[in-house]
């Protein structure tokens, strides 16, 4: 079986302005940036859900406020 090493990316920025926006953080996370298919496994479905996701590339945006 060939190796499967997807690339994930997670970037965030916290605002430290001292005003009402202080503690606000914005972020983006990308799982499986290159949208690589997981390797075939000879089980139902053809992939191991414990080791890979069937969703492919997943992008999430986050907005959080620290009080």
Coordinates of N, CA, C and O in Angstrom, one line a residue:
X1 N 0.9 -1.2 0.0 CA 0.0 0.0 0.0 C 0.9 1.2 0.0 O 1.9 1.3 0.7
X2 N 0.6 2.2 -0.8 CA 1.4 3.4 -0.9 C 1.0 4.3 0.3 O -0.1 4.2 0.9
X3 N 1.9 5.2 0.7 CA 1.7 6.1 1.8 C 0.7 7.2 1.4 O 0.6 7.5 0.2
X4 N 0.0 7.7 2.4 CA -0.9 8.8 2.2 C -0.6 9.9 3.2 O -0.9 9.7 4.4
X5 N -0.1 11.0 2.8 CA 0.3 12.1 3.7 C -0.4 13.4 3.2 O 0.3 14.2 2.6
X6 N -1.6 13.6 3.6 CA -2.3 14.8 3.1 C -1.7 16.0 3.9 O -1.2 15.9 5.0
X7 N -1.8 17.2 3.2 CA -1.3 18.4 3.8 C -2.5 19.2 4.4 O -3.5 19.4 3.8
X8 N -2.4 19.6 5.7 CA -3.4 20.4 6.4 C -2.8 21.8 6.6 O -1.6 21.9 6.9
X9 N -3.7 22.8 6.7 CA -3.2 24.1 6.9 C -4.2 24.8 7.9 O -5.4 24.6 7.8
X10 N -3.7 25.5 8.9 CA -4.5 26.2 9.9 C -3.8 27.5 10.2 O -2.7 27.5 10.7
X11 N -4.5 28.6 9.9 CA -4.0 29.9 10.1 C -5.0 30.7 10.9 O -6.2 30.7 10.6
X12 N -4.6 31.4 11.9 CA -5.5 32.3 12.7 C -4.8 33.6 13.1 O -3.5 33.7 13.1
X13 N -5.6 34.6 13.3 CA -5.0 35.9 13.7 C -5.9 36.5 14.8 O -7.1 36.5 14.7
X14 N -5.3 36.9 15.9 CA -6.0 37.5 17.1 C -5.8 39.0 17.1 O -4.7 39.4 17.0
X15 N -6.9 39.7 17.1 CA -6.8 41.2 17.2 C -6.5 41.6 18.6 O -7.2 41.1 19.5
X16 N -5.6 42.5 18.8 CA -5.2 43.0 20.1 C -5.2 44.5 20.1 O -4.2 45.1 20.2
X17 N -6.4 45.0 19.8 CA -6.5 46.5 19.7 C -6.7 47.3 21.0 O -6.6 48.5 21.0
X18 N -7.2 46.6 22.0 CA -7.5 47.2 23.2 C -8.9 47.7 23.3 O -9.4 48.2 24.3
X19 N -9.6 47.7 22.2 CA -11.0 48.1 22.1 C -12.0 47.0 22.2 O -11.7 45.9 22.7
X20 N -13.2 47.2 21.6 CA -14.2 46.1 21.7 C -13.8 44.9 20.9 O -14.3 43.8 21.1
X21 N -12.9 45.1 19.9 CA -12.5 43.9 19.1 C -11.3 43.2 19.7 O -10.9 42.1 19.2
X22 N -10.9 43.6 20.9 CA -9.8 43.0 21.6 C -10.2 41.5 21.9 O -11.2 41.3 22.5
X23 N -9.3 40.6 21.6 CA -9.6 39.2 21.9 C -10.4 38.5 20.8 O -10.7 37.3 20.9
X24 N -10.7 39.2 19.7 CA -11.4 38.6 18.6 C -10.3 37.9 17.7 O -9.3 38.4 17.4
X25 N -10.6 36.6 17.3 CA -9.7 35.9 16.4 C -10.4 35.4 15.2 O -11.6 34.9 15.3
X26 N -9.8 35.4 14.1 CA -10.3 35.0 12.8 C -9.4 33.9 12.3 O -8.2 34.0 12.5
X27 N -9.9 32.8 11.7 CA -9.1 31.8 11.3 C -9.7 31.0 10.1 O -10.9 31.1 9.8
X28 N -8.8 30.3 9.4 CA -9.2 29.4 8.4 C -8.4 28.1 8.5 O -7.2 28.1 8.9
X29 N -9.1 27.0 8.3 CA -8.4 25.7 8.4 C -8.8 24.9 7.1 O -10.0 24.9 6.7
X30 N -7.8 24.3 6.5 CA -8.0 23.5 5.3 C -7.4 22.2 5.6 O -6.2 22.0 5.8
X31 N -8.3 21.1 5.5 CA -7.9 19.8 5.7 C -7.7 19.1 4.3 O -8.6 19.3 3.5
X32 N -6.6 18.4 4.0 CA -6.3 17.8 2.8 C -6.3 18.8 1.7 O -7.1 18.8 0.7
X33 N -5.4 19.8 1.8 CA -5.2 20.9 0.8 C -5.2 20.5 -0.6 O -5.8 21.1 -1.5
X34 N -4.5 19.4 -0.9 CA -4.3 19.0 -2.3 C -5.5 18.1 -2.8 O -5.4 17.6 -3.9
X35 N -6.4 17.8 -1.9 CA -7.6 17.0 -2.2 C -7.2 15.6 -2.7 O -7.7 15.1 -3.7
X36 N -6.3 15.0 -2.0 CA -5.8 13.6 -2.4 C -6.8 12.6 -1.9 O -7.3 12.6 -0.8
X37 N -7.0 11.6 -2.8 CA -7.9 10.5 -2.4 C -7.1 9.5 -1.4 O -5.9 9.3 -1.6
X38 N -7.8 9.0 -0.4 CA -7.2 8.1 0.5 C -6.8 6.8 -0.3 O -7.5 6.5 -1.3
X39 N -5.8 6.0 0.2 CA -5.5 4.8 -0.5 C -6.6 3.8 -0.4 O -7.4 3.8 0.6
X40 N -6.7 2.9 -1.4 CA -7.7 1.8 -1.4 C -7.4 0.8 -0.3 O -6.3 0.4 -0.1
X41 N -8.5 0.4 0.5 CA -8.4 -0.6 1.5 C -9.4 -1.7 1.1 O -10.6 -1.3 0.9
X42 N -9.1 -2.9 1.1 CA -10.1 -3.9 0.7 C -11.1 -4.3 1.8 O -11.1 -5.3 2.4
X43 N -11.9 -3.3 2.1 CA -13.0 -3.4 3.1 C -14.2 -2.7 2.5 O -14.1 -2.0 1.4
X44 N -15.4 -2.8 3.1 CA -16.6 -2.2 2.6 C -16.3 -0.7 2.5 O -15.8 0.0 3.4
X45 N -16.6 -0.1 1.3 CA -16.4 1.3 1.1 C -15.1 1.6 0.4 O -15.0 2.7 -0.2
X46 N -14.1 0.8 0.6 CA -12.8 0.9 -0.1 C -11.8 1.9 0.6 O -10.8 2.1 0.1
X47 N -12.2 2.4 1.8 CA -11.2 3.2 2.5 C -11.5 3.0 4.0 O -12.5 2.5 4.4
X48 N -10.5 3.3 4.8 CA -10.5 3.1 6.3 C -11.0 4.4 6.9 O -10.2 5.4 7.0
X49 N -12.2 4.5 7.5 CA -12.7 5.7 8.1 C -11.9 6.1 9.3 O -12.0 7.3 9.8
X50 N -11.1 5.2 9.9 CA -10.3 5.6 11.1 C -9.1 6.3 10.7 O -8.4 6.9 11.5
X51 N -8.7 6.2 9.4 CA -7.4 6.8 9.0 C -7.6 7.9 8.0 O -6.7 8.7 7.7
X52 N -8.8 8.0 7.4 CA -9.0 9.0 6.3 C -10.5 9.4 6.3 O -11.4 8.8 6.8
X53 N -10.7 10.6 5.7 CA -12.1 11.1 5.6 C -12.5 10.9 4.1 O -11.8 11.1 3.2
X54 N -13.8 10.6 3.9 CA -14.4 10.5 2.6 C -14.7 11.8 2.0 O -15.1 11.9 0.8
X55 N -14.6 12.9 2.8 CA -15.0 14.2 2.3 C -14.0 14.9 1.4 O -14.3 15.8 0.7
X56 N -12.8 14.4 1.4 CA -11.8 15.1 0.6 C -11.3 16.4 1.2 O -11.2 16.5 2.5
X57 N -11.2 17.5 0.4 CA -10.7 18.8 1.0 C -11.9 19.4 1.8 O -13.0 19.3 1.4
X58 N -11.6 19.9 3.0 CA -12.6 20.5 3.8 C -12.0 21.9 4.3 O -10.9 22.0 4.8
X59 N -12.8 22.9 4.1 CA -12.4 24.3 4.4 C -13.3 24.8 5.6 O -14.6 24.7 5.4
X60 N -12.8 25.3 6.6 CA -13.6 25.8 7.7 C -13.1 27.2 8.1 O -11.8 27.5 8.2
X61 N -14.0 28.1 8.3 CA -13.7 29.5 8.8 C -14.1 29.6 10.2 O -15.2 29.1 10.6
X62 N -13.3 30.2 11.0 CA -13.6 30.4 12.4 C -13.6 31.9 12.9 O -12.8 32.7 12.3
X63 N -14.5 32.2 13.8 CA -14.6 33.5 14.4 C -14.8 33.2 15.9 O -15.8 32.6 16.3
X64 N -13.9 33.7 16.7 CA -14.0 33.5 18.2 C -13.7 34.8 18.9 O -12.9 35.6 18.5
X65 N -14.3 34.9 20.1 CA -14.1 36.1 20.9 C -13.7 35.6 22.3 O -14.4 34.8 22.9
X66 N -12.6 36.1 22.8 CA -12.2 35.8 24.2 C -12.6 36.9 25.1 O -12.4 38.1 24.8
X67 N -13.3 36.6 26.2 CA -13.8 37.6 27.1 C -12.9 37.6 28.4 O -12.3 36.7 28.8

